[in-house]
Amino acid sequence: MAGLIDHIFENIVIEQLSRSEIESYNKYILEIFYQNLTVEQRARLLQIQTRLKKRMLELDK
């Protein structure tokens, strides 16, 4: 699963995402976060989630 997660999140440009796309990615992250992931994988997801939240704040301006 780690390879799939990396593939998905390395190939998106967060700065170009719309509000609905960000919401979809956040939902996906929440769905997979508590699965059998390593600490490193969870940390990576949290970093991505932080970047998504920053983008959402940019859209609010």
PDB file of N, CA and C in Angstrom:
ATOM      1  N   MET A   1       0.823  -1.201   0.000  1.00  0.00           N
ATOM      2  CA  MET A   1       0.000   0.000   0.000  1.00  0.00           C
ATOM      3  C   MET A   1       0.861   1.258   0.000  1.00  0.00           C
ATOM      4  N   ALA A   2       2.027   1.180   0.615  1.00  0.00           N
ATOM      5  CA  ALA A   2       2.879   2.365   0.695  1.00  0.00           C
ATOM      6  C   ALA A   2       3.236   2.889  -0.679  1.00  0.00           C
ATOM      7  N   GLY A   3       3.511   1.990  -1.609  1.00  0.00           N
ATOM      8  CA  GLY A   3       3.849   2.416  -2.961  1.00  0.00           C
ATOM      9  C   GLY A   3       2.710   3.156  -3.618  1.00  0.00           C
ATOM     10  N   LEU A   4       1.492   2.687  -3.410  1.00  0.00           N
ATOM     11  CA  LEU A   4       0.314   3.341  -3.979  1.00  0.00           C
ATOM     12  C   LEU A   4       0.120   4.725  -3.377  1.00  0.00           C
ATOM     13  N   ILE A   5       0.263   4.818  -2.079  1.00  0.00           N
ATOM     14  CA  ILE A   5       0.118   6.113  -1.405  1.00  0.00           C
ATOM     15  C   ILE A   5       1.150   7.100  -1.931  1.00  0.00           C
ATOM     16  N   ASP A   6       2.397   6.650  -2.003  1.00  0.00           N
ATOM     17  CA  ASP A   6       3.453   7.522  -2.519  1.00  0.00           C
ATOM     18  C   ASP A   6       3.157   7.952  -3.945  1.00  0.00           C
ATOM     19  N   HIS A   7       2.712   7.012  -4.764  1.00  0.00           N
ATOM     20  CA  HIS A   7       2.401   7.332  -6.162  1.00  0.00           C
ATOM     21  C   HIS A   7       1.311   8.397  -6.255  1.00  0.00           C
ATOM     22  N   ILE A   8       0.267   8.218  -5.481  1.00  0.00           N
ATOM     23  CA  ILE A   8      -0.853   9.167  -5.520  1.00  0.00           C
ATOM     24  C   ILE A   8      -0.390  10.559  -5.108  1.00  0.00           C
ATOM     25  N   PHE A   9       0.294  10.648  -3.986  1.00  0.00           N
ATOM     26  CA  PHE A   9       0.603  11.956  -3.432  1.00  0.00           C
ATOM     27  C   PHE A   9       1.852  12.595  -4.016  1.00  0.00           C
ATOM     28  N   GLU A  10       2.670  11.841  -4.709  1.00  0.00           N
ATOM     29  CA  GLU A  10       3.815  12.445  -5.384  1.00  0.00           C
ATOM     30  C   GLU A  10       3.428  12.988  -6.748  1.00  0.00           C
ATOM     31  N   ASN A  11       2.282  12.576  -7.252  1.00  0.00           N
ATOM     32  CA  ASN A  11       1.880  12.981  -8.593  1.00  0.00           C
ATOM     33  C   ASN A  11       0.766  14.022  -8.611  1.00  0.00           C
ATOM     34  N   ILE A  12       0.443  14.586  -7.461  1.00  0.00           N
ATOM     35  CA  ILE A  12      -0.537  15.667  -7.444  1.00  0.00           C
ATOM     36  C   ILE A  12       0.184  16.975  -7.146  1.00  0.00           C
ATOM     37  N   VAL A  13      -0.366  18.033  -7.665  1.00  0.00           N
ATOM     38  CA  VAL A  13       0.166  19.371  -7.386  1.00  0.00           C
ATOM     39  C   VAL A  13      -0.840  20.029  -6.447  1.00  0.00           C
ATOM     40  N   ILE A  14      -0.531  19.981  -5.171  1.00  0.00           N
ATOM     41  CA  ILE A  14      -1.464  20.453  -4.153  1.00  0.00           C
ATOM     42  C   ILE A  14      -1.853  21.906  -4.381  1.00  0.00           C
ATOM     43  N   GLU A  15      -0.915  22.702  -4.852  1.00  0.00           N
ATOM     44  CA  GLU A  15      -1.175  24.123  -5.057  1.00  0.00           C
ATOM     45  C   GLU A  15      -2.212  24.385  -6.145  1.00  0.00           C
ATOM     46  N   GLN A  16      -2.567  23.379  -6.928  1.00  0.00           N
ATOM     47  CA  GLN A  16      -3.544  23.551  -8.001  1.00  0.00           C
ATOM     48  C   GLN A  16      -4.875  22.870  -7.707  1.00  0.00           C
ATOM     49  N   LEU A  17      -5.010  22.283  -6.536  1.00  0.00           N
ATOM     50  CA  LEU A  17      -6.232  21.552  -6.212  1.00  0.00           C
ATOM     51  C   LEU A  17      -7.378  22.493  -5.860  1.00  0.00           C
ATOM     52  N   SER A  18      -8.564  22.068  -6.195  1.00  0.00           N
ATOM     53  CA  SER A  18      -9.770  22.802  -5.819  1.00  0.00           C
ATOM     54  C   SER A  18     -10.201  22.371  -4.421  1.00  0.00           C
ATOM     55  N   ARG A  19     -11.141  23.097  -3.877  1.00  0.00           N
ATOM     56  CA  ARG A  19     -11.668  22.781  -2.549  1.00  0.00           C
ATOM     57  C   ARG A  19     -12.240  21.354  -2.494  1.00  0.00           C
ATOM     58  N   SER A  20     -13.002  20.960  -3.486  1.00  0.00           N
ATOM     59  CA  SER A  20     -13.603  19.619  -3.476  1.00  0.00           C
ATOM     60  C   SER A  20     -12.547  18.523  -3.612  1.00  0.00           C
ATOM     61  N   GLU A  21     -11.499  18.784  -4.379  1.00  0.00           N
ATOM     62  CA  GLU A  21     -10.412  17.804  -4.498  1.00  0.00           C
ATOM     63  C   GLU A  21      -9.675  17.647  -3.172  1.00  0.00           C
ATOM     64  N   ILE A  22      -9.449  18.756  -2.496  1.00  0.00           N
ATOM     65  CA  ILE A  22      -8.786  18.711  -1.190  1.00  0.00           C
ATOM     66  C   ILE A  22      -9.626  17.913  -0.208  1.00  0.00           C
ATOM     67  N   GLU A  23     -10.927  18.152  -0.199  1.00  0.00           N
ATOM     68  CA  GLU A  23     -11.814  17.417   0.696  1.00  0.00           C
ATOM     69  C   GLU A  23     -11.778  15.925   0.392  1.00  0.00           C
ATOM     70  N   SER A  24     -11.725  15.564  -0.873  1.00  0.00           N
ATOM     71  CA  SER A  24     -11.651  14.151  -1.259  1.00  0.00           C
ATOM     72  C   SER A  24     -10.349  13.516  -0.785  1.00  0.00           C
ATOM     73  N   TYR A  25      -9.239  14.209  -0.980  1.00  0.00           N
ATOM     74  CA  TYR A  25      -7.951  13.678  -0.527  1.00  0.00           C
ATOM     75  C   TYR A  25      -7.908  13.551   0.993  1.00  0.00           C
ATOM     76  N   ASN A  26      -8.452  14.524   1.703  1.00  0.00           N
ATOM     77  CA  ASN A  26      -8.485  14.433   3.165  1.00  0.00           C
ATOM     78  C   ASN A  26      -9.316  13.242   3.625  1.00  0.00           C
ATOM     79  N   LYS A  27     -10.428  13.008   2.964  1.00  0.00           N
ATOM     80  CA  LYS A  27     -11.271  11.857   3.299  1.00  0.00           C
ATOM     81  C   LYS A  27     -10.505  10.559   3.060  1.00  0.00           C
ATOM     82  N   TYR A  28      -9.803  10.485   1.954  1.00  0.00           N
ATOM     83  CA  TYR A  28      -9.010   9.298   1.635  1.00  0.00           C
ATOM     84  C   TYR A  28      -7.929   9.071   2.694  1.00  0.00           C
ATOM     85  N   ILE A  29      -7.252  10.138   3.099  1.00  0.00           N
ATOM     86  CA  ILE A  29      -6.208  10.021   4.123  1.00  0.00           C
ATOM     87  C   ILE A  29      -6.795   9.483   5.422  1.00  0.00           C
ATOM     88  N   LEU A  30      -7.945   9.998   5.825  1.00  0.00           N
ATOM     89  CA  LEU A  30      -8.576   9.520   7.061  1.00  0.00           C
ATOM     90  C   LEU A  30      -8.962   8.050   6.964  1.00  0.00           C
ATOM     91  N   GLU A  31      -9.392   7.613   5.788  1.00  0.00           N
ATOM     92  CA  GLU A  31      -9.786   6.217   5.610  1.00  0.00           C
ATOM     93  C   GLU A  31      -8.606   5.264   5.729  1.00  0.00           C
ATOM     94  N   ILE A  32      -7.431   5.674   5.267  1.00  0.00           N
ATOM     95  CA  ILE A  32      -6.289   4.757   5.267  1.00  0.00           C
ATOM     96  C   ILE A  32      -5.347   4.957   6.448  1.00  0.00           C
ATOM     97  N   PHE A  33      -5.505   6.039   7.182  1.00  0.00           N
ATOM     98  CA  PHE A  33      -4.547   6.383   8.231  1.00  0.00           C
ATOM     99  C   PHE A  33      -4.422   5.294   9.292  1.00  0.00           C
ATOM    100  N   TYR A  34      -5.518   4.688   9.686  1.00  0.00           N
ATOM    101  CA  TYR A  34      -5.492   3.715  10.781  1.00  0.00           C
ATOM    102  C   TYR A  34      -5.337   2.279  10.301  1.00  0.00           C
ATOM    103  N   GLN A  35      -5.065   2.101   9.027  1.00  0.00           N
ATOM    104  CA  GLN A  35      -4.773   0.758   8.545  1.00  0.00           C
ATOM    105  C   GLN A  35      -3.361   0.389   8.961  1.00  0.00           C
ATOM    106  N   ASN A  36      -2.911  -0.737   8.556  1.00  0.00           N
ATOM    107  CA  ASN A  36      -1.622  -1.267   9.000  1.00  0.00           C
ATOM    108  C   ASN A  36      -0.456  -0.516   8.352  1.00  0.00           C
ATOM    109  N   LEU A  37      -0.249   0.735   8.769  1.00  0.00           N
ATOM    110  CA  LEU A  37       0.826   1.564   8.234  1.00  0.00           C
ATOM    111  C   LEU A  37       1.939   1.705   9.263  1.00  0.00           C
ATOM    112  N   THR A  38       3.133   1.910   8.767  1.00  0.00           N
ATOM    113  CA  THR A  38       4.255   2.158   9.670  1.00  0.00           C
ATOM    114  C   THR A  38       4.173   3.587  10.197  1.00  0.00           C
ATOM    115  N   VAL A  39       4.962   3.867  11.201  1.00  0.00           N
ATOM    116  CA  VAL A  39       5.020   5.221  11.758  1.00  0.00           C
ATOM    117  C   VAL A  39       5.466   6.208  10.683  1.00  0.00           C
ATOM    118  N   GLU A  40       6.426   5.794   9.866  1.00  0.00           N
ATOM    119  CA  GLU A  40       6.924   6.666   8.802  1.00  0.00           C
ATOM    120  C   GLU A  40       5.828   6.982   7.786  1.00  0.00           C
ATOM    121  N   GLN A  41       5.031   5.982   7.451  1.00  0.00           N
ATOM    122  CA  GLN A  41       3.939   6.195   6.495  1.00  0.00           C
ATOM    123  C   GLN A  41       2.889   7.128   7.078  1.00  0.00           C
ATOM    124  N   ARG A  42       2.580   6.953   8.355  1.00  0.00           N
ATOM    125  CA  ARG A  42       1.611   7.846   9.000  1.00  0.00           C
ATOM    126  C   ARG A  42       2.144   9.273   9.054  1.00  0.00           C
ATOM    127  N   ALA A  43       3.428   9.410   9.343  1.00  0.00           N
ATOM    128  CA  ALA A  43       4.037  10.745   9.380  1.00  0.00           C
ATOM    129  C   ALA A  43       3.941  11.394   8.008  1.00  0.00           C
ATOM    130  N   ARG A  44       4.179  10.621   6.963  1.00  0.00           N
ATOM    131  CA  ARG A  44       4.083  11.141   5.591  1.00  0.00           C
ATOM    132  C   ARG A  44       2.654  11.606   5.298  1.00  0.00           C
ATOM    133  N   LEU A  45       1.676  10.822   5.702  1.00  0.00           N
ATOM    134  CA  LEU A  45       0.284  11.220   5.482  1.00  0.00           C
ATOM    135  C   LEU A  45      -0.049  12.501   6.240  1.00  0.00           C
ATOM    136  N   LEU A  46       0.460  12.639   7.446  1.00  0.00           N
ATOM    137  CA  LEU A  46       0.210  13.861   8.218  1.00  0.00           C
ATOM    138  C   LEU A  46       0.853  15.073   7.558  1.00  0.00           C
ATOM    139  N   GLN A  47       2.028  14.895   6.979  1.00  0.00           N
ATOM    140  CA  GLN A  47       2.674  15.990   6.250  1.00  0.00           C
ATOM    141  C   GLN A  47       1.826  16.405   5.054  1.00  0.00           C
ATOM    142  N   ILE A  48       1.322  15.435   4.339  1.00  0.00           N
ATOM    143  CA  ILE A  48       0.485  15.729   3.173  1.00  0.00           C
ATOM    144  C   ILE A  48      -0.799  16.409   3.618  1.00  0.00           C
ATOM    145  N   GLN A  49      -1.381  15.917   4.695  1.00  0.00           N
ATOM    146  CA  GLN A  49      -2.615  16.510   5.203  1.00  0.00           C
ATOM    147  C   GLN A  49      -2.382  17.967   5.614  1.00  0.00           C
ATOM    148  N   THR A  50      -1.240  18.254   6.202  1.00  0.00           N
ATOM    149  CA  THR A  50      -0.896  19.628   6.570  1.00  0.00           C
ATOM    150  C   THR A  50      -0.816  20.510   5.334  1.00  0.00           C
ATOM    151  N   ARG A  51      -0.181  20.009   4.281  1.00  0.00           N
ATOM    152  CA  ARG A  51      -0.089  20.772   3.030  1.00  0.00           C
ATOM    153  C   ARG A  51      -1.479  21.010   2.437  1.00  0.00           C
ATOM    154  N   LEU A  52      -2.352  20.011   2.541  1.00  0.00           N
ATOM    155  CA  LEU A  52      -3.717  20.172   2.030  1.00  0.00           C
ATOM    156  C   LEU A  52      -4.470  21.240   2.829  1.00  0.00           C
ATOM    157  N   LYS A  53      -4.293  21.238   4.138  1.00  0.00           N
ATOM    158  CA  LYS A  53      -4.960  22.240   4.979  1.00  0.00           C
ATOM    159  C   LYS A  53      -4.449  23.646   4.675  1.00  0.00           C
ATOM    160  N   LYS A  54      -3.147  23.772   4.422  1.00  0.00           N
ATOM    161  CA  LYS A  54      -2.597  25.078   4.046  1.00  0.00           C
ATOM    162  C   LYS A  54      -3.212  25.557   2.741  1.00  0.00           C
ATOM    163  N   ARG A  55      -3.375  24.648   1.799  1.00  0.00           N
ATOM    164  CA  ARG A  55      -3.989  25.008   0.512  1.00  0.00           C
ATOM    165  C   ARG A  55      -5.429  25.465   0.730  1.00  0.00           C
ATOM    166  N   MET A  56      -6.142  24.788   1.611  1.00  0.00           N
ATOM    167  CA  MET A  56      -7.521  25.171   1.900  1.00  0.00           C
ATOM    168  C   MET A  56      -7.561  26.584   2.479  1.00  0.00           C
ATOM    169  N   LEU A  57      -6.613  26.906   3.339  1.00  0.00           N
ATOM    170  CA  LEU A  57      -6.544  28.261   3.892  1.00  0.00           C
ATOM    171  C   LEU A  57      -6.260  29.288   2.806  1.00  0.00           C
ATOM    172  N   GLU A  58      -5.415  28.933   1.847  1.00  0.00           N
ATOM    173  CA  GLU A  58      -5.140  29.834   0.726  1.00  0.00           C
ATOM    174  C   GLU A  58      -6.408  30.095  -0.078  1.00  0.00           C
ATOM    175  N   LEU A  59      -7.218  29.078  -0.241  1.00  0.00           N
ATOM    176  CA  LEU A  59      -8.460  29.242  -0.995  1.00  0.00           C
ATOM    177  C   LEU A  59      -9.456  30.120  -0.249  1.00  0.00           C
ATOM    178  N   ASP A  60      -9.345  30.170   1.073  1.00  0.00           N
ATOM    179  CA  ASP A  60     -10.252  30.982   1.887  1.00  0.00           C
ATOM    180  C   ASP A  60      -9.941  32.470   1.801  1.00  0.00           C
ATOM    181  N   LYS A  61      -8.761  32.821   1.336  1.00  0.00           N
ATOM    182  CA  LYS A  61      -8.368  34.243   1.274  1.00  0.00           C
ATOM    183  C   LYS A  61      -9.124  34.976   0.198  1.00  0.00           C
TER     184      LYS A  61
END
